Coordinates of C-alpha atoms and ligand atoms in Angstrom, one line a residue:
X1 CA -9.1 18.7 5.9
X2 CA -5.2 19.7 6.6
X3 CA -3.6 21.3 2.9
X4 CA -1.0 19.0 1.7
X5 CA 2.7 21.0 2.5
X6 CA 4.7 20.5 -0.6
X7 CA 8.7 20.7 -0.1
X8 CA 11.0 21.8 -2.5
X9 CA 14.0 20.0 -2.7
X10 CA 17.2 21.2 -5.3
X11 CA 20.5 21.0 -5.4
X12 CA 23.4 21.8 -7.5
X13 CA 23.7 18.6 -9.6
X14 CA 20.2 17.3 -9.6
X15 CA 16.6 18.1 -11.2
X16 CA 14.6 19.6 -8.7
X17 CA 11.7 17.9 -7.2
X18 CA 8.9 18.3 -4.4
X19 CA 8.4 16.4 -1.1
X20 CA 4.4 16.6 -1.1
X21 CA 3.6 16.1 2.9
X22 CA -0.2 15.4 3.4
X23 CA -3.6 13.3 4.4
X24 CA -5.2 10.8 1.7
X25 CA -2.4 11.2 -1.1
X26 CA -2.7 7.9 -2.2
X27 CA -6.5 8.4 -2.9
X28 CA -5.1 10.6 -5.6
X29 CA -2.1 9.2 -6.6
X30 CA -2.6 9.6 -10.3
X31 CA -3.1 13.1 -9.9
X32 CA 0.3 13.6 -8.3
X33 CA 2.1 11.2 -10.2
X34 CA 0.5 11.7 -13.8
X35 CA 2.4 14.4 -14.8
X36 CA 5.5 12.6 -14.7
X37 CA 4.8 10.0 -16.9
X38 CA 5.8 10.1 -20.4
X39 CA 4.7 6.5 -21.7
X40 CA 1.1 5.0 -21.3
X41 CA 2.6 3.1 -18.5
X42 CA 3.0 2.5 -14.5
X43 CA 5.6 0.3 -13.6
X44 CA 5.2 -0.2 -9.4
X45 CA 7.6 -2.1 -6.7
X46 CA 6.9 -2.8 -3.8
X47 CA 6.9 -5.2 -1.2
X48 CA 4.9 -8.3 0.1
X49 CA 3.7 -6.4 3.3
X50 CA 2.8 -3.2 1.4
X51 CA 1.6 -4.4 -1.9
X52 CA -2.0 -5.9 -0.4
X53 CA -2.2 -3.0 1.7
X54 CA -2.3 -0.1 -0.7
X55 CA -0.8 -1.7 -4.8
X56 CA -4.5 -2.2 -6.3
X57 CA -6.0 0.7 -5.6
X58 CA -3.4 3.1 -6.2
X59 CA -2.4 1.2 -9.8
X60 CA -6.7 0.8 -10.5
X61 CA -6.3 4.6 -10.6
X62 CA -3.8 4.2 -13.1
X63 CA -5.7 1.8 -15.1
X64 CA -9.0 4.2 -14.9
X65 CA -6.7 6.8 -17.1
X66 CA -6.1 4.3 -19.6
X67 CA -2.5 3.2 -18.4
X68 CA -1.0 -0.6 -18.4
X69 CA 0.3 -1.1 -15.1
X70 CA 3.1 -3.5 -14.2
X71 CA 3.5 -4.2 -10.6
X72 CA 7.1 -5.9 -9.3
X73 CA 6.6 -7.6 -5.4
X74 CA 10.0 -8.5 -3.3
X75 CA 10.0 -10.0 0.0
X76 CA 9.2 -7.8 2.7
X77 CA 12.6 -6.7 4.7
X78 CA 16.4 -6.3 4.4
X79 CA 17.0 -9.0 2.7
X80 CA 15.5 -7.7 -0.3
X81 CA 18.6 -5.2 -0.6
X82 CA 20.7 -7.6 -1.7
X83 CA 21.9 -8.7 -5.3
X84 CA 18.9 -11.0 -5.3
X85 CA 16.7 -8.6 -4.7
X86 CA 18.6 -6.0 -7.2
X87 CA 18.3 -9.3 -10.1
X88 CA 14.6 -9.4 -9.3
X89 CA 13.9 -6.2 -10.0
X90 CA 16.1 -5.6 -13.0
X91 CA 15.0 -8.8 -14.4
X92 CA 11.0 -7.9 -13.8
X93 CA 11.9 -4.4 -15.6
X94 CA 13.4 -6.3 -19.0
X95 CA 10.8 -8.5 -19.3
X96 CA 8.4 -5.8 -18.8
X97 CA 10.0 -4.2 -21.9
X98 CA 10.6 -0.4 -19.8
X99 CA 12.8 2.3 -21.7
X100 CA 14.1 5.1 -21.2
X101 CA 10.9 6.8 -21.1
X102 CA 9.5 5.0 -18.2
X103 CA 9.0 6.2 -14.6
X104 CA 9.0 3.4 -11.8
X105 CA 6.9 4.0 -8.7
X106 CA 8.6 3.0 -5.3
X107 CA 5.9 2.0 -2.8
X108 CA 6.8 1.1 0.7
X109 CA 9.7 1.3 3.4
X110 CA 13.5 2.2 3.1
X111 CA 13.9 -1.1 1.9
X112 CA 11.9 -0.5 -1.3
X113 CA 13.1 3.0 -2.1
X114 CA 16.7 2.2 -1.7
X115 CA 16.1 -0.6 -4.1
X116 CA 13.8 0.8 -6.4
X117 CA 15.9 4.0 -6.6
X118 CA 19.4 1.8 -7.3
X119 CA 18.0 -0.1 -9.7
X120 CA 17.1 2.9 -11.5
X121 CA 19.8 4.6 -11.6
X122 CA 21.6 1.4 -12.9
X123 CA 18.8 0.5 -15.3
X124 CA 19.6 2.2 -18.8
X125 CA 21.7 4.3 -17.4
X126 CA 19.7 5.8 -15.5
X127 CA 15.4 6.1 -15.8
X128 CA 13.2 8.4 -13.7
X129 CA 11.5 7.1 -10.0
X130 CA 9.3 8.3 -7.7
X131 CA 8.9 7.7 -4.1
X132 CA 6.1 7.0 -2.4
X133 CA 7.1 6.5 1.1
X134 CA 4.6 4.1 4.1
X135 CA 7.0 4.3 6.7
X136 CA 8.0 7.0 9.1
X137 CA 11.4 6.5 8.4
X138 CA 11.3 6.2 4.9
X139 CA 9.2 9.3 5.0
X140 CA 11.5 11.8 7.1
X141 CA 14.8 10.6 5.3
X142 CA 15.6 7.5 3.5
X143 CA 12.9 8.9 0.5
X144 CA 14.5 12.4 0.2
X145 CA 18.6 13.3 -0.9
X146 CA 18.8 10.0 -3.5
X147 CA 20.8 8.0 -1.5
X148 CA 20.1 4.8 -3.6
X149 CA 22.0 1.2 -2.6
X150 CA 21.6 -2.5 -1.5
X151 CA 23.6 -4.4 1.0
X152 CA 26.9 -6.3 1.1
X153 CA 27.7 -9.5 3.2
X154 CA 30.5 -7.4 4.4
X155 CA 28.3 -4.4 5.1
X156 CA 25.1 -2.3 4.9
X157 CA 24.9 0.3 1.6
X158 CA 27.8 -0.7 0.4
X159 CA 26.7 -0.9 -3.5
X160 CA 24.8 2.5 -4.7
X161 CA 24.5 5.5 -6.3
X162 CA 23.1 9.3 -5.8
X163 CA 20.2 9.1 -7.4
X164 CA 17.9 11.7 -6.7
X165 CA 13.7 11.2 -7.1
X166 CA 10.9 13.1 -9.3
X167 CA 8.7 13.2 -6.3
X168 CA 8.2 12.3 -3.1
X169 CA 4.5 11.2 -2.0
X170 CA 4.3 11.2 1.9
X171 CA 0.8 9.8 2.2
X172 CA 0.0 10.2 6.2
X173 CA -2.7 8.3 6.4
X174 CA -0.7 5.4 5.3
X175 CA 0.9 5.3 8.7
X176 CA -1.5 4.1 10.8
X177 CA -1.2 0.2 9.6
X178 CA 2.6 0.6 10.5
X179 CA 3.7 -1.3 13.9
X180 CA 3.7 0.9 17.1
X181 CA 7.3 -0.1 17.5
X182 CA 8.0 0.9 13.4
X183 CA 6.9 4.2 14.3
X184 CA 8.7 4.9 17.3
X185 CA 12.0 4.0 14.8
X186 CA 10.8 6.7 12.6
X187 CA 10.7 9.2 15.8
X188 CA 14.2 8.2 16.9
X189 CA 14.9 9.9 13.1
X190 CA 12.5 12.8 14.0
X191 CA 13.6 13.9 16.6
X192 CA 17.8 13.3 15.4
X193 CA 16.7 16.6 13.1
X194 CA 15.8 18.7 16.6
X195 CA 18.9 17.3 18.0
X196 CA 21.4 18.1 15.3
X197 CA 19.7 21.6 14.2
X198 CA 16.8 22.9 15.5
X199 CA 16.4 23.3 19.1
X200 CA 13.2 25.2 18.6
X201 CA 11.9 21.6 16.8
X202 CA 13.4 19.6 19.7
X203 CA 11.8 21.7 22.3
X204 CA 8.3 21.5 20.5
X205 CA 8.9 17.8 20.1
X206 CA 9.4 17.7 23.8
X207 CA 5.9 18.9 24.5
X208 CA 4.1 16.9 21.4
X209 CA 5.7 13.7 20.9
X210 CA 2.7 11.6 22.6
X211 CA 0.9 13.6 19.4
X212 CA 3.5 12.7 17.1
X213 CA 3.6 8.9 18.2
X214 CA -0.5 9.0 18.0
X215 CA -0.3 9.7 15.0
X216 CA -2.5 13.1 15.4
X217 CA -3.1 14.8 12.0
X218 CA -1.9 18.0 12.4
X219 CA 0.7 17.4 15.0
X220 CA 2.3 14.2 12.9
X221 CA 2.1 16.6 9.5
X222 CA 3.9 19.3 10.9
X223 CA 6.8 17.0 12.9
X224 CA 7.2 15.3 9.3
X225 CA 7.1 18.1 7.3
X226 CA 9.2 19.9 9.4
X227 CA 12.3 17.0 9.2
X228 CA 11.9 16.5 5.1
X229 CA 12.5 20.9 5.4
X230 CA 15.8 20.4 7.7
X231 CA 16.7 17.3 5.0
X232 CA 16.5 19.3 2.1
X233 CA 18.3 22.0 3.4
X234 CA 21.2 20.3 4.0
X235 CA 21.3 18.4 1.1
X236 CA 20.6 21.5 -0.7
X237 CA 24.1 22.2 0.7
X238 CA 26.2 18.9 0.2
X239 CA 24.0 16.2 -2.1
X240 CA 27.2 14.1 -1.8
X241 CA 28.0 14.1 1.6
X242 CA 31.4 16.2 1.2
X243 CA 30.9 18.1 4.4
X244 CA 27.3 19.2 6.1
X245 CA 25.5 16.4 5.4
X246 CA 27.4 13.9 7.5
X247 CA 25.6 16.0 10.8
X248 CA 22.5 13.2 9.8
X249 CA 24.6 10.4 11.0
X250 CA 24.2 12.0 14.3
X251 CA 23.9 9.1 16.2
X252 CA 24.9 6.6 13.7
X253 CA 28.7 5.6 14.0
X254 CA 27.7 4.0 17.7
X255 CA 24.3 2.6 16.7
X256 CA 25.8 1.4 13.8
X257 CA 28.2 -0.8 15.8
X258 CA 25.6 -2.0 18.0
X259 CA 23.3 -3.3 14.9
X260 CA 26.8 -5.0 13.7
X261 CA 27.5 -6.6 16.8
X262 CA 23.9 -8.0 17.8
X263 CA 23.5 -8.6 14.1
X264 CA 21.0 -6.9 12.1
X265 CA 17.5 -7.8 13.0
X266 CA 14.4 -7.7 14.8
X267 CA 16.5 -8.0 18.3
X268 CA 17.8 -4.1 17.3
X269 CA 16.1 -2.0 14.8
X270 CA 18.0 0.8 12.9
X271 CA 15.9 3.6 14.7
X272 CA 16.4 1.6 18.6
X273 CA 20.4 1.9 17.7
X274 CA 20.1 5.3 16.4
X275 CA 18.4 6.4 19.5
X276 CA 21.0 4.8 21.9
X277 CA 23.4 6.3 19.5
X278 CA 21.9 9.4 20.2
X279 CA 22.4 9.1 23.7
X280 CA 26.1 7.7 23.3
X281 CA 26.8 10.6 21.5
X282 CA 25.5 13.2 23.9
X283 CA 26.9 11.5 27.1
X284 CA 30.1 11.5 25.4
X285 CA 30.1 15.1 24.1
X286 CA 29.5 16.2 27.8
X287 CA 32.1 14.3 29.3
X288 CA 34.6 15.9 26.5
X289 CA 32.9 19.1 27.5
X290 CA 31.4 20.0 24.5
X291 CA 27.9 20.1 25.8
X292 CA 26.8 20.9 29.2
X293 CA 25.1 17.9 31.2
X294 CA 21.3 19.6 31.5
X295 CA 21.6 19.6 27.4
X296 CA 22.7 15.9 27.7
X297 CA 20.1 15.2 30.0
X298 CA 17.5 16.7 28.1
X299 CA 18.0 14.8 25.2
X300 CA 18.0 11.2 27.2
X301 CA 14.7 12.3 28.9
X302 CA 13.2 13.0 25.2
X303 CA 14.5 9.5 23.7
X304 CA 13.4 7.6 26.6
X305 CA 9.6 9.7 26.9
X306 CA 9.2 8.0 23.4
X307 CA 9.7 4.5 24.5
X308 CA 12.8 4.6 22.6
X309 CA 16.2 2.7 24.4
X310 CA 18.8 5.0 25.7
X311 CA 21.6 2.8 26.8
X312 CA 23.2 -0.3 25.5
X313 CA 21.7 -2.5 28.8
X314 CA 18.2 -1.8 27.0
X315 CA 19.7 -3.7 24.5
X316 CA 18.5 -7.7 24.2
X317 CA 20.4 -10.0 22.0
X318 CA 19.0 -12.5 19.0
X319 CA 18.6 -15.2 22.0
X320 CA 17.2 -12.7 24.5
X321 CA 19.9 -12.8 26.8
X322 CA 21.1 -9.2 28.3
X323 CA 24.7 -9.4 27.9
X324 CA 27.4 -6.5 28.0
X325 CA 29.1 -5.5 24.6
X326 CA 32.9 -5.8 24.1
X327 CA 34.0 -2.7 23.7
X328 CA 37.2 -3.3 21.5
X329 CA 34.4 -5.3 19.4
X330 CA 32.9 -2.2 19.3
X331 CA 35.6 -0.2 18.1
X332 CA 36.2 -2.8 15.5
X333 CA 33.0 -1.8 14.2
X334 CA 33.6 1.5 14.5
X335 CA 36.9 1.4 12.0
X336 CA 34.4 -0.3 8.8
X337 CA 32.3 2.7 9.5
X338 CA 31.8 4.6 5.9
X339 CA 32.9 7.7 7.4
X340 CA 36.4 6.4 8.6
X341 CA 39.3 7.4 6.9
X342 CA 42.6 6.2 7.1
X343 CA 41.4 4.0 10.3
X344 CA 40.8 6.9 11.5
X345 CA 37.1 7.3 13.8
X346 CA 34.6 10.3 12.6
X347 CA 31.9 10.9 15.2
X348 CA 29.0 13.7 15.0
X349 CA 29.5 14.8 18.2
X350 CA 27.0 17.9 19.8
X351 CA 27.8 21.5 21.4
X352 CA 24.7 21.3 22.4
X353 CA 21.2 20.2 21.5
X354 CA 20.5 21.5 18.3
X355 CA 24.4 22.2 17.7
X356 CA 26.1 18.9 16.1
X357 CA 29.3 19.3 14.5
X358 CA 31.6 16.3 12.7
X359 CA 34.7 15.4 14.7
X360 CA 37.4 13.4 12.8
X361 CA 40.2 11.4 13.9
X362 CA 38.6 10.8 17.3
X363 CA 40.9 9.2 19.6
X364 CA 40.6 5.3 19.7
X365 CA 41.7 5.3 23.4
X366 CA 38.6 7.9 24.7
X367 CA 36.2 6.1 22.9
X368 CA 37.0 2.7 24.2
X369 CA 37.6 4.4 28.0
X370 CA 34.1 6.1 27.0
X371 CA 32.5 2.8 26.2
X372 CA 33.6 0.7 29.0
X373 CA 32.4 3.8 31.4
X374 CA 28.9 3.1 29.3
X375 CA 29.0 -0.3 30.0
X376 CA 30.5 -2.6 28.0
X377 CA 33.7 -4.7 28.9
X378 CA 36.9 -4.9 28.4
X379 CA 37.9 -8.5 27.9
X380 CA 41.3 -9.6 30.1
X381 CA 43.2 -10.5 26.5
X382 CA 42.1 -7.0 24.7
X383 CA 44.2 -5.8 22.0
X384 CA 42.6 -2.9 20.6
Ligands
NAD1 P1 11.4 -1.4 5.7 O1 11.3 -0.8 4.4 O2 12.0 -2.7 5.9 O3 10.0 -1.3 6.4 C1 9.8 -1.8 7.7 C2 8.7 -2.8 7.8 O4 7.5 -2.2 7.7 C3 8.7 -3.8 6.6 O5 8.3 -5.1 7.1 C4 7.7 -3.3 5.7 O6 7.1 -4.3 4.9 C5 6.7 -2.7 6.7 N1 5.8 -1.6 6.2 C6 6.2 -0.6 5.4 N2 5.2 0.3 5.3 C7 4.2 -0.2 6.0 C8 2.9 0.2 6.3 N3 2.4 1.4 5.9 N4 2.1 -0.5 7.1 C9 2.5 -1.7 7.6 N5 3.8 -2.2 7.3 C10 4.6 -1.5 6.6 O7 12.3 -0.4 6.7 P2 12.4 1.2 6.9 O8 12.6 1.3 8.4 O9 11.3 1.9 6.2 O10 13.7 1.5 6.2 C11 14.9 0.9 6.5 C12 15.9 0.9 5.3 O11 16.1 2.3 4.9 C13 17.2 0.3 5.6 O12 17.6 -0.5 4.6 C14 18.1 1.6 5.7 O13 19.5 1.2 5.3 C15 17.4 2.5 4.7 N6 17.8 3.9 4.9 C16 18.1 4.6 3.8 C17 18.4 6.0 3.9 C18 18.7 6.8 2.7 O14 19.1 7.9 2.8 N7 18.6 6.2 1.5 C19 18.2 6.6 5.2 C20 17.8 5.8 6.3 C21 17.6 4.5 6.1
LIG2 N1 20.3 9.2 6.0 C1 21.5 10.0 5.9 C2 21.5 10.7 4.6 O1 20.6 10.8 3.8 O2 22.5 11.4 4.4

């Protein structure tokens, strides 16, 4: 039996809270969760994939300690971050009568945190929520720094709020019902923390991520235990993403254009355009001569030895075709990025693996040469 590693996670405008890493968490959930609870009652979302797998047992503890448990299903998926899915859950919360008092329990992926947490910090003004993470994304970031929101039609994360948990519940064993190509996501954000800060992570990733991707106890505790530590030091540093905390977009300003473009989906998942964001970012950092080429090199071999994609031709669209991007499409992209200002492009660029830094006003002209030199096109009538 592996101890459970228990993060602490504070920050200047926040409560502080602990990220509990460990095996069979959820066997005990009213023991970690209990003491949080200031009303007779458990108030759960979660979704329609996640719920059968793990709701009744977990709120059955509840109920054994003489709660009333409420439990609030949305779809499974994006589309669940929406104003819909916001209603839903606000709606399900009235009618369940909750005050101030009460503490809602977020069970399942990003989706469900980011909505869970919004609605709570919307919700009365604000009531108390805890996060108990199933996937490996949701587990190494979207759970910990209270980034809360729900989608827009004219973009991802649009609508939210800092809202930051009571406690995190990274259940392990929870993992292993998750699709093989869910977890390699999750990795694409594991190994984004060795990239941007810790070479000695990266480099022990490089030799264990077979481990990792197995799912192997110890191995998988310490690589996600290790990312929530990198997390919370950062947002230690900048909850509200003035300055440090942009480094864990690394990756994300080009993925994010390539999930825009092929639209979001199951043809591209968040992690598959981070890690080709990755890549993008790397290759372009050693062209500028920021980074030397072996460093760029190394970092492609580590993305690909996961099974992860590393270039946009790895990329298939909704209708399975194989198709080059535009680039000025691209770019387009690029400029309703969160972290542009003034139409101006912000990129975490790298000096090396485990050395990312934020570049601002990036010239539009490099990146589009860039691009096209990566493989996408440059259409004859191209204005941009
Ligand atoms: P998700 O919540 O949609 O989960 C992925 C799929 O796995 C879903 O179908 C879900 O039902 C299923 N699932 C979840 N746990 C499972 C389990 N244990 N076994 C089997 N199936 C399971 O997606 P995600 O990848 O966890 O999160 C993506 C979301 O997170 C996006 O909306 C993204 O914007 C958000 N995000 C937020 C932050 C943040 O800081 N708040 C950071 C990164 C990503
Ligand atoms: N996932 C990026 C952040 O939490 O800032």
């Amino acid at each position: 039996m592996i101890d459970p590693r228990r993060i602490p996670v504070s920050g200047e405008g926040f409560k502080p809270y602990d990220v509990v890493v460990g095996h069979g968490l959820l066997r005990e959930a009213e023991r970690w969760v209990g003491p949080f609870l200031r009303n007779k009652r458990v108030v759960m979302v979660t979704d329609s994939n996640v719920g059968p797998l793990h709701a009744d047992a977990i709120l059955k503890q509840f109920e054994a300690a003489g709660h009333k448990t409420h439990l609030i299903t949305v779809p499974a998926g994006e589309t669940s971050k929406s104003f819909e899915g916001l209603k839903f859950v606000i709606d399900a919360m009235i009618d369940g009568g909750l005050d101030r008092r009460d503490v809602v329990i977020a069970l399942g992926g990003g989706v469900i945190g980011d909505l869970t947490g919004f609605a709570c910090a919307i919700y009365m003004r604000g009531i108390d929520f805890i996060q108990i993470p199933t996937t490996v994304l949701a587990q190494v970031d979207s759970s910990v720094g209270g980034k809360t929101a729900i989608d827009h039609e004219r973009g991802k994360n649009l609508i939210g709020a800092f809202w930051q948990p009571r406690l995190v519940l990274c259940d392990l064993d929870a993992l292993t019902t998750l699709p093989a190509r869910e977890i390699r996501c999750g990795y694409a954000e594991i190994i984004k923390y060795g990239l941007l800060g810790d070479r000695a992570f990266f480099d022990w990733l490089e030799a264990h991520d077979d481990k990792v991707l197995a799912l192997e106890p110890e191995a998988l505790q310490y690589a996600i235990a290790r990312s929530v530590e990198m997390k919370a030091e950062i947002v230690a540093q900048d909850e509200r993403e003035g300055g440090v905390r942009a480094l864990l977009n690394l990756g994300h300003t080009f993925g994010h254009a390539l999930e825009a473009e092929v639209g979001f989906g199951d043809a591209l998942l968040h992690g598959e355009a981070v890690a080709i964001g990755m890549c993008q970012a790397f290759r372009y950092s050693a062209l500028s001569g920021e980074c030397t080429e072996a460093d760029e090199a190394r970092a492609v071999k580590a993305i690909h030895h996961a099974g992860l994609p590393t270039k946009m031709s790895d990329i298939r669209w909704q209708d399975g075709r194989n198709a080059p991007f535009d680039a000025c499409r691209l770019i387009e992209h690029m400029g309703h990025d969160k972290k542009a200002e003034d139409g101006h492009l912000t990129f975490v660029l790298v000096g090396g693996i485990g050395r990312a830094f934020v570049a601002k006003k990036v010239d539009r002209a490099a990146i589009l040469d860039f691009l096209v030199l990566d493989g996408a096109i440059l259409s004859e009538d191209a204005q941009c």
